[in-house]
Amino acid sequence: MKKIRILKLSFLLIELIIMTACSSDNLDHSVPVTPVQNPIKAVTAIDGNDSTVNGVVDNMGKTISMLFSHKTVEELKSTPLKITFGTRTKRISPTDSIVTVDLTKPYSIIVNNLVEDQTYVLNATVVPLLSVKAKDGDGGMVNAVIDQEKHTVDFTFNKLQPEDLDSIELHIEYSSAAKPITPKDSVVRVNLRNGYTIKVNDMKEDISYAVTAKIISTCPKPYKEFHLDNDGKQQEGNISYLWDNETMQNIGDYGSVKYHNYLTTGSFTVDLGDWYYLKDFTANFYWFLTNVCPKKLQLYGYTKEGTPPTDGNWDDWTPLGSSVDNTDFPEENFAQGDVVSFPYEEAPYCRYVRVRCLKNFKATPTQEFSLGEITFTSYKK
């Protein structure tokens, strides 16, 4: 009987302990809360030309950037915004998803991500310079390329002569909210030979754009061979085929160029007919990444005065840029050809150019190589 009583007391004690441990005062009812990762998903507004401006939301830095091109200052002072909040985001200020604000100054959006309050600062800026145009000789108007980050305005002309840059008319389009400083007029005649500066205020600061101009032209064909003692001999075709203005648009379409190509070994030398500041050299393939298609090419220019010595000593020739490796030449660029380009400031000045094959695509590489067409373009300085 004693044993039964002791057992009953033990069970009661255990039950009491369990009930005490499970009482509401001792239970932890808290559930881990996952904060909203992107409390603000998007901010949009309509620009002055009815296009949509999408704000760039930086959730790490808690900033929102918006770039307008066509709003006036007065319109920016009263801009309707559409804010897309995360589904679990608690809105503090503003509580509405559509609100009209003054974007000529920073605007704060305050939210709670279920863990803490967060303040996003929205800053709006304007693109101060929308376009700059000028007439290309007897051709049409040319749009300059504007780099809004580097604040540069670059013209490329084809029909002007260098002296034409001494007096050229610019047509400038400023943003509606921008304040022109220099020049104030939208049409102005300037000297672009040594560059020009456009200065404008974007509502926050003065910005200077450096305007430059380059004149580019194709070195006129036909070129001439300037055969040197150590150049290769003609093995197939005629070197004049290299400047007959016929290029294949599709790989293997040899009939489209009447099977015209020039095959030689080592190198050939070209007389461009005049001295040029070279911009581009383009080699159009005949064979493509097989057989006697050049796998590695090197250009050389005669940069000294006068005519090159006929012995072709390579010490008299200057390598133009690095060697060209066609190992992984993309098939989609076949029609465009193999292009070697030279920056404006480093453009080699020469009349005589040598094209040298270092190796081809044969299983056992040699220096035999075949091309379908070559073209040179130049800067006019």
Short mmCIF file of C-alpha atoms in Angstrom, two decimals:
data_model
loop_
_atom_site.label_atom_id
_atom_site.label_comp_id
_atom_site.label_asym_id
_atom_site.label_seq_id
_atom_site.Cartn_x
_atom_site.Cartn_y
_atom_site.Cartn_z
CA MET A 1 0.00 0.00 0.00
CA LYS A 2 2.86 2.33 0.85
CA LYS A 3 4.41 1.67 -2.53
CA ILE A 4 1.18 2.64 -4.30
CA ARG A 5 0.97 5.89 -2.36
CA ILE A 6 4.60 6.68 -3.13
CA LEU A 7 3.98 6.03 -6.83
CA LYS A 8 0.89 8.28 -6.80
CA LEU A 9 2.85 11.05 -5.11
CA SER A 10 5.64 10.66 -7.66
CA PHE A 11 3.18 10.97 -10.56
CA LEU A 12 1.61 14.03 -8.97
CA LEU A 13 5.02 15.62 -8.50
CA ILE A 14 5.99 14.95 -12.10
CA GLU A 15 2.66 16.35 -13.32
CA LEU A 16 3.15 19.45 -11.19
CA ILE A 17 6.64 19.98 -12.61
CA ILE A 18 5.38 19.61 -16.18
CA MET A 19 2.48 22.00 -15.61
CA THR A 20 4.81 24.55 -14.04
CA ALA A 21 7.26 24.29 -16.94
CA CYS A 22 4.47 24.72 -19.47
CA SER A 23 2.78 27.64 -17.79
CA SER A 24 2.18 30.71 -19.99
CA ASP A 25 4.64 32.73 -17.95
CA ASN A 26 7.51 30.46 -18.95
CA LEU A 27 6.61 29.72 -22.61
CA ASP A 28 8.52 31.59 -25.37
CA HIS A 29 5.88 32.51 -27.93
CA SER A 30 8.27 34.60 -30.12
CA VAL A 31 8.61 33.61 -33.80
CA PRO A 32 11.70 34.67 -35.82
CA VAL A 33 10.78 37.59 -38.12
CA THR A 34 12.30 37.74 -41.60
CA PRO A 35 12.85 41.38 -42.58
CA VAL A 36 11.62 42.61 -45.95
CA GLN A 37 14.69 42.57 -48.19
CA ASN A 38 13.35 45.08 -50.73
CA PRO A 39 10.82 47.29 -48.94
CA ILE A 40 10.65 49.62 -51.96
CA LYS A 41 10.42 47.74 -55.25
CA ALA A 42 10.06 50.62 -57.70
CA VAL A 43 9.57 54.37 -58.04
CA THR A 44 8.36 55.80 -61.35
CA ALA A 45 7.36 59.18 -62.75
CA ILE A 46 6.43 60.67 -66.11
CA ASP A 47 8.96 62.93 -67.84
CA GLY A 48 7.99 66.06 -69.75
CA ASN A 49 7.85 64.15 -73.04
CA ASP A 50 5.44 61.55 -71.58
CA SER A 51 8.14 58.90 -71.25
CA THR A 52 8.45 56.90 -68.03
CA VAL A 53 11.38 57.52 -65.72
CA ASN A 54 12.31 54.51 -63.59
CA GLY A 55 14.09 55.30 -60.35
CA VAL A 56 17.22 53.33 -59.48
CA VAL A 57 16.62 51.90 -56.01
CA ASP A 58 19.73 51.10 -53.97
CA ASN A 59 18.54 48.97 -51.03
CA MET A 60 22.01 48.85 -49.53
CA GLY A 61 22.67 52.58 -49.60
CA LYS A 62 18.99 53.47 -49.06
CA THR A 63 18.95 55.85 -52.02
CA ILE A 64 16.75 56.32 -55.06
CA SER A 65 18.04 58.14 -58.16
CA MET A 66 15.85 59.52 -60.93
CA LEU A 67 17.08 61.15 -64.13
CA PHE A 68 14.83 63.51 -66.10
CA SER A 69 15.40 65.02 -69.52
CA HIS A 70 12.34 67.04 -70.41
CA LYS A 71 10.80 68.44 -67.25
CA THR A 72 11.06 72.10 -66.40
CA VAL A 73 12.02 73.28 -62.93
CA GLU A 74 8.40 74.21 -62.23
CA GLU A 75 7.23 70.76 -63.30
CA LEU A 76 9.82 69.11 -61.07
CA LYS A 77 8.46 71.06 -58.10
CA SER A 78 5.17 69.20 -58.46
CA THR A 79 5.93 65.71 -59.73
CA PRO A 80 3.53 62.78 -59.23
CA LEU A 81 5.42 59.68 -58.07
CA LYS A 82 4.22 56.10 -58.11
CA ILE A 83 5.83 54.04 -55.35
CA THR A 84 5.62 50.26 -55.39
CA PHE A 85 6.13 48.92 -51.88
CA GLY A 86 6.96 45.35 -50.94
CA THR A 87 3.87 43.32 -49.96
CA ARG A 88 4.97 43.08 -46.30
CA THR A 89 6.40 46.59 -46.07
CA LYS A 90 4.90 48.85 -43.43
CA ARG A 91 4.43 52.32 -44.88
CA ILE A 92 5.26 55.22 -42.60
CA SER A 93 5.73 58.24 -44.91
CA PRO A 94 4.12 58.49 -47.32
CA THR A 95 1.36 55.96 -46.70
CA ASP A 96 -0.05 56.31 -50.23
CA SER A 97 1.54 54.69 -53.26
CA ILE A 98 0.88 57.77 -55.42
CA VAL A 99 2.08 61.12 -54.11
CA THR A 100 3.01 64.50 -55.58
CA VAL A 101 6.37 65.84 -54.39
CA ASP A 102 8.94 68.58 -55.00
CA LEU A 103 11.86 66.91 -56.77
CA THR A 104 14.04 69.99 -56.89
CA LYS A 105 15.23 68.88 -53.46
CA PRO A 106 15.79 65.50 -51.79
CA TYR A 107 12.64 63.61 -50.81
CA SER A 108 12.51 61.03 -47.99
CA ILE A 109 10.46 57.82 -48.05
CA ILE A 110 10.22 56.15 -44.63
CA VAL A 111 9.22 52.49 -44.30
CA ASN A 112 9.49 49.65 -41.79
CA ASN A 113 10.87 46.33 -42.94
CA LEU A 114 9.25 44.48 -39.97
CA VAL A 115 12.45 44.88 -37.98
CA GLU A 116 13.29 48.57 -38.09
CA ASP A 117 12.35 51.89 -39.66
CA GLN A 118 14.35 52.77 -42.76
CA THR A 119 14.66 56.07 -44.62
CA TYR A 120 15.28 56.13 -48.38
CA VAL A 121 16.42 59.45 -49.87
CA LEU A 122 15.23 60.17 -53.40
CA ASN A 123 17.36 62.54 -55.49
CA ALA A 124 16.29 63.72 -58.92
CA THR A 125 18.71 65.13 -61.48
CA VAL A 126 18.32 66.30 -65.04
CA VAL A 127 20.28 65.44 -68.17
CA PRO A 128 21.52 68.96 -68.86
CA LEU A 129 22.67 68.41 -72.45
CA LEU A 130 20.33 66.45 -74.72
CA SER A 131 21.93 66.77 -78.15
CA VAL A 132 24.58 68.63 -80.14
CA LYS A 133 24.46 68.64 -83.94
CA ALA A 134 26.48 70.10 -86.79
CA LYS A 135 26.40 69.87 -90.57
CA ASP A 136 28.87 67.56 -92.29
CA GLY A 137 29.87 69.62 -95.31
CA ASP A 138 27.35 69.10 -98.11
CA GLY A 139 25.91 66.12 -96.24
CA GLY A 140 23.28 66.01 -93.55
CA MET A 141 23.38 66.90 -89.88
CA VAL A 142 25.61 64.83 -87.62
CA ASN A 143 24.65 63.99 -84.04
CA ALA A 144 27.57 64.09 -81.63
CA VAL A 145 27.98 61.20 -79.18
CA ILE A 146 27.40 62.56 -75.67
CA ASP A 147 28.87 60.73 -72.68
CA GLN A 148 26.93 61.97 -69.66
CA GLU A 149 29.33 60.37 -67.18
CA LYS A 150 32.57 61.63 -68.70
CA HIS A 151 30.94 64.88 -69.88
CA THR A 152 32.29 64.59 -73.41
CA VAL A 153 30.74 65.44 -76.78
CA ASP A 154 32.41 63.70 -79.73
CA PHE A 155 31.74 64.48 -83.38
CA THR A 156 32.73 62.22 -86.27
CA PHE A 157 32.62 63.88 -89.69
CA ASN A 158 33.26 62.35 -93.10
CA LYS A 159 33.00 65.19 -95.59
CA LEU A 160 34.69 68.11 -93.87
CA GLN A 161 38.26 69.26 -94.29
CA PRO A 162 40.34 70.17 -91.22
CA GLU A 163 40.08 73.89 -91.99
CA ASP A 164 36.26 73.61 -91.91
CA LEU A 165 36.51 73.03 -88.17
CA ASP A 166 37.78 76.60 -87.72
CA SER A 167 34.23 77.86 -88.09
CA ILE A 168 31.38 75.44 -87.65
CA GLU A 169 27.82 75.96 -86.48
CA LEU A 170 26.63 73.93 -83.49
CA HIS A 171 22.97 73.26 -82.76
CA ILE A 172 22.59 72.60 -79.03
CA GLU A 173 19.55 71.21 -77.22
CA TYR A 174 19.55 71.78 -73.48
CA SER A 175 17.30 70.05 -70.98
CA SER A 176 14.20 72.05 -70.00
CA ALA A 177 15.37 72.31 -66.40
CA ALA A 178 19.02 73.04 -67.22
CA LYS A 179 20.50 76.52 -67.19
CA PRO A 180 22.87 77.26 -70.11
CA ILE A 181 26.02 79.15 -69.10
CA THR A 182 28.27 79.00 -72.18
CA PRO A 183 26.92 79.38 -74.78
CA LYS A 184 23.52 80.68 -73.79
CA ASP A 185 22.20 80.44 -77.36
CA SER A 186 21.13 77.11 -78.84
CA VAL A 187 22.82 77.90 -82.17
CA VAL A 188 26.40 79.14 -82.09
CA ARG A 189 29.38 79.24 -84.45
CA VAL A 190 32.62 78.00 -82.90
CA ASN A 191 36.16 76.87 -83.65
CA LEU A 192 36.35 73.09 -83.15
CA ARG A 193 39.91 72.68 -84.39
CA ASN A 194 41.24 72.56 -80.83
CA GLY A 195 38.00 71.66 -79.10
CA TYR A 196 35.26 73.66 -77.46
CA THR A 197 33.58 73.70 -74.03
CA ILE A 198 29.84 73.78 -73.33
CA LYS A 199 29.02 74.79 -69.77
CA VAL A 200 25.59 74.21 -68.23
CA ASN A 201 24.01 73.99 -64.77
CA ASP A 202 21.93 70.88 -63.98
CA MET A 203 20.07 72.50 -61.02
CA LYS A 204 22.80 71.39 -58.62
CA GLU A 205 26.15 72.25 -60.12
CA ASP A 206 27.90 73.65 -63.17
CA ILE A 207 29.02 70.98 -65.64
CA SER A 208 31.55 71.43 -68.44
CA TYR A 209 31.30 69.25 -71.56
CA ALA A 210 34.42 68.91 -73.72
CA VAL A 211 33.47 69.01 -77.40
CA THR A 212 35.89 67.38 -79.86
CA ALA A 213 35.72 66.54 -83.55
CA LYS A 214 37.34 63.94 -85.77
CA ILE A 215 37.23 63.78 -89.54
CA ILE A 216 37.39 60.26 -90.93
CA SER A 217 37.66 59.19 -94.54
CA THR A 218 38.47 56.07 -96.53
CA CYS A 219 41.90 56.10 -98.14
CA PRO A 220 40.88 56.10 -101.80
CA LYS A 221 41.38 52.99 -103.89
CA PRO A 222 43.03 51.68 -105.98
CA TYR A 223 46.18 51.21 -103.93
CA LYS A 224 49.42 50.06 -105.52
CA GLU A 225 51.79 47.24 -104.76
CA PHE A 226 55.22 48.38 -103.57
CA HIS A 227 57.05 45.08 -103.89
CA LEU A 228 60.14 44.70 -101.70
CA ASP A 229 62.91 42.14 -102.04
CA ASN A 230 61.76 40.03 -99.09
CA ASP A 231 58.04 40.16 -99.90
CA GLY A 232 56.38 36.97 -101.08
CA LYS A 233 55.71 36.20 -104.71
CA GLN A 234 52.28 35.96 -106.29
CA GLN A 235 51.04 32.38 -105.92
CA GLU A 236 47.39 32.77 -106.83
CA GLY A 237 45.17 35.60 -108.02
CA ASN A 238 46.36 39.16 -108.42
CA ILE A 239 47.26 41.65 -105.71
CA SER A 240 44.93 44.18 -107.36
CA TYR A 241 42.03 41.96 -106.25
CA LEU A 242 42.72 43.26 -102.76
CA TRP A 243 41.28 46.67 -103.67
CA ASP A 244 38.59 45.84 -106.21
CA ASN A 245 35.82 46.60 -103.66
CA GLU A 246 34.42 43.07 -103.74
CA THR A 247 33.91 41.29 -100.43
CA MET A 248 32.12 38.10 -99.45
CA GLN A 249 29.13 38.53 -97.19
CA ASN A 250 28.81 34.83 -96.40
CA ILE A 251 31.44 32.23 -95.62
CA GLY A 252 32.34 30.10 -98.61
CA ASP A 253 30.46 32.23 -101.15
CA TYR A 254 33.51 32.45 -103.42
CA GLY A 255 31.45 32.96 -106.57
CA SER A 256 30.14 36.30 -105.25
CA VAL A 257 33.67 37.73 -105.62
CA LYS A 258 34.45 35.83 -108.84
CA TYR A 259 36.89 33.68 -106.83
CA HIS A 260 39.16 36.72 -106.55
CA ASN A 261 41.78 36.50 -103.83
CA TYR A 262 45.49 37.08 -103.47
CA LEU A 263 47.74 34.31 -102.18
CA THR A 264 51.34 34.91 -101.24
CA THR A 265 53.86 33.94 -98.54
CA GLY A 266 55.22 36.06 -95.72
CA SER A 267 54.26 39.62 -96.59
CA PHE A 268 53.14 42.13 -99.17
CA THR A 269 53.62 45.91 -99.22
CA VAL A 270 51.08 48.54 -100.23
CA ASP A 271 51.52 52.14 -101.40
CA LEU A 272 48.44 54.10 -100.33
CA GLY A 273 49.28 56.88 -102.78
CA ASP A 274 49.61 59.57 -100.09
CA TRP A 275 50.49 60.02 -96.43
CA TYR A 276 47.69 59.40 -93.96
CA TYR A 277 47.01 59.27 -90.23
CA LEU A 278 45.69 55.73 -90.17
CA LYS A 279 42.51 54.97 -88.26
CA ASP A 280 41.54 51.46 -89.36
CA PHE A 281 42.90 48.60 -91.41
CA THR A 282 40.31 46.06 -92.52
CA ALA A 283 41.16 42.68 -94.01
CA ASN A 284 38.29 40.71 -95.53
CA PHE A 285 38.79 36.96 -95.52
CA TYR A 286 38.71 34.58 -98.46
CA TRP A 287 39.30 31.35 -96.58
CA PHE A 288 37.78 31.45 -93.10
CA LEU A 289 39.74 30.01 -90.15
CA THR A 290 41.11 27.19 -92.26
CA ASN A 291 43.84 26.47 -94.80
CA VAL A 292 45.73 29.67 -95.76
CA CYS A 293 43.51 32.04 -93.80
CA PRO A 294 45.94 34.15 -91.71
CA LYS A 295 45.85 33.06 -88.08
CA LYS A 296 48.27 35.73 -86.89
CA LEU A 297 48.91 39.00 -88.72
CA GLN A 298 51.16 41.97 -88.04
CA LEU A 299 51.00 45.38 -89.70
CA TYR A 300 54.08 47.51 -90.29
CA GLY A 301 54.31 51.10 -91.44
CA TYR A 302 57.16 53.11 -92.94
CA THR A 303 57.09 56.18 -90.72
CA LYS A 304 60.31 57.76 -91.98
CA GLU A 305 60.52 60.37 -94.69
CA GLY A 306 60.86 59.43 -98.33
CA THR A 307 60.59 56.01 -99.94
CA PRO A 308 61.41 52.74 -98.17
CA PRO A 309 64.62 50.90 -99.17
CA THR A 310 63.84 48.12 -101.62
CA ASP A 311 65.66 45.45 -99.56
CA GLY A 312 62.67 45.36 -97.15
CA ASN A 313 64.85 45.20 -94.02
CA TRP A 314 62.34 44.89 -91.16
CA ASP A 315 64.45 47.18 -89.00
CA ASP A 316 63.29 50.07 -91.21
CA TRP A 317 59.63 49.31 -90.46
CA THR A 318 57.54 50.14 -87.40
CA PRO A 319 55.02 47.61 -86.06
CA LEU A 320 51.57 49.19 -86.08
CA GLY A 321 49.84 48.04 -82.93
CA SER A 322 49.94 44.49 -81.62
CA SER A 323 49.77 41.37 -83.74
CA VAL A 324 46.28 40.20 -84.68
CA ASP A 325 45.22 36.74 -83.48
CA ASN A 326 42.29 35.30 -85.42
CA THR A 327 42.14 32.00 -83.55
CA ASP A 328 38.73 32.78 -82.05
CA PHE A 329 37.45 35.19 -84.67
CA PRO A 330 33.62 35.21 -84.36
CA GLU A 331 31.77 33.80 -87.34
CA GLU A 332 29.10 36.50 -87.13
CA ASN A 333 31.76 39.15 -87.89
CA PHE A 334 32.87 37.49 -91.13
CA ALA A 335 31.33 40.10 -93.45
CA GLN A 336 32.74 42.94 -91.35
CA GLY A 337 36.25 41.58 -91.70
CA ASP A 338 39.30 41.65 -89.48
CA VAL A 339 39.69 45.24 -88.22
CA VAL A 340 42.77 46.83 -86.65
CA SER A 341 42.04 50.27 -85.17
CA PHE A 342 44.31 53.06 -83.97
CA PRO A 343 43.30 55.74 -81.43
CA TYR A 344 43.24 59.32 -82.69
CA GLU A 345 46.15 60.40 -80.51
CA GLU A 346 48.30 57.43 -81.58
CA ALA A 347 47.42 57.28 -85.26
CA PRO A 348 50.51 56.27 -87.29
CA TYR A 349 51.38 58.64 -90.12
CA CYS A 350 52.51 56.72 -93.15
CA ARG A 351 52.05 56.00 -96.83
CA TYR A 352 53.63 52.55 -97.14
CA VAL A 353 52.16 49.64 -95.17
CA ARG A 354 53.25 46.01 -94.97
CA VAL A 355 50.92 43.13 -94.13
CA ARG A 356 52.82 40.20 -92.66
CA CYS A 357 51.48 36.74 -91.91
CA LEU A 358 53.12 35.05 -88.93
CA LYS A 359 51.22 31.77 -89.38
CA ASN A 360 48.11 30.35 -91.01
CA PHE A 361 45.46 27.76 -90.08
CA LYS A 362 47.08 24.78 -91.79
CA ALA A 363 47.61 21.67 -89.67
CA THR A 364 51.31 22.40 -89.97
CA PRO A 365 51.30 26.21 -90.00
CA THR A 366 53.22 28.14 -92.64
CA GLN A 367 53.36 31.83 -93.59
CA GLU A 368 51.28 31.39 -96.73
CA PHE A 369 48.17 33.53 -96.59
CA SER A 370 45.26 34.62 -98.72
CA LEU A 371 42.96 37.64 -98.40
CA GLY A 372 39.97 38.86 -100.37
CA GLU A 373 40.06 42.63 -99.81
CA ILE A 374 41.87 45.27 -97.74
CA THR A 375 40.70 48.77 -96.81
CA PHE A 376 42.34 51.66 -94.97
CA THR A 377 40.57 54.56 -93.31
CA SER A 378 42.26 57.66 -91.95
CA TYR A 379 41.87 60.68 -89.71
CA LYS A 380 42.16 64.09 -91.29
CA LYS A 381 44.22 66.31 -89.01
#
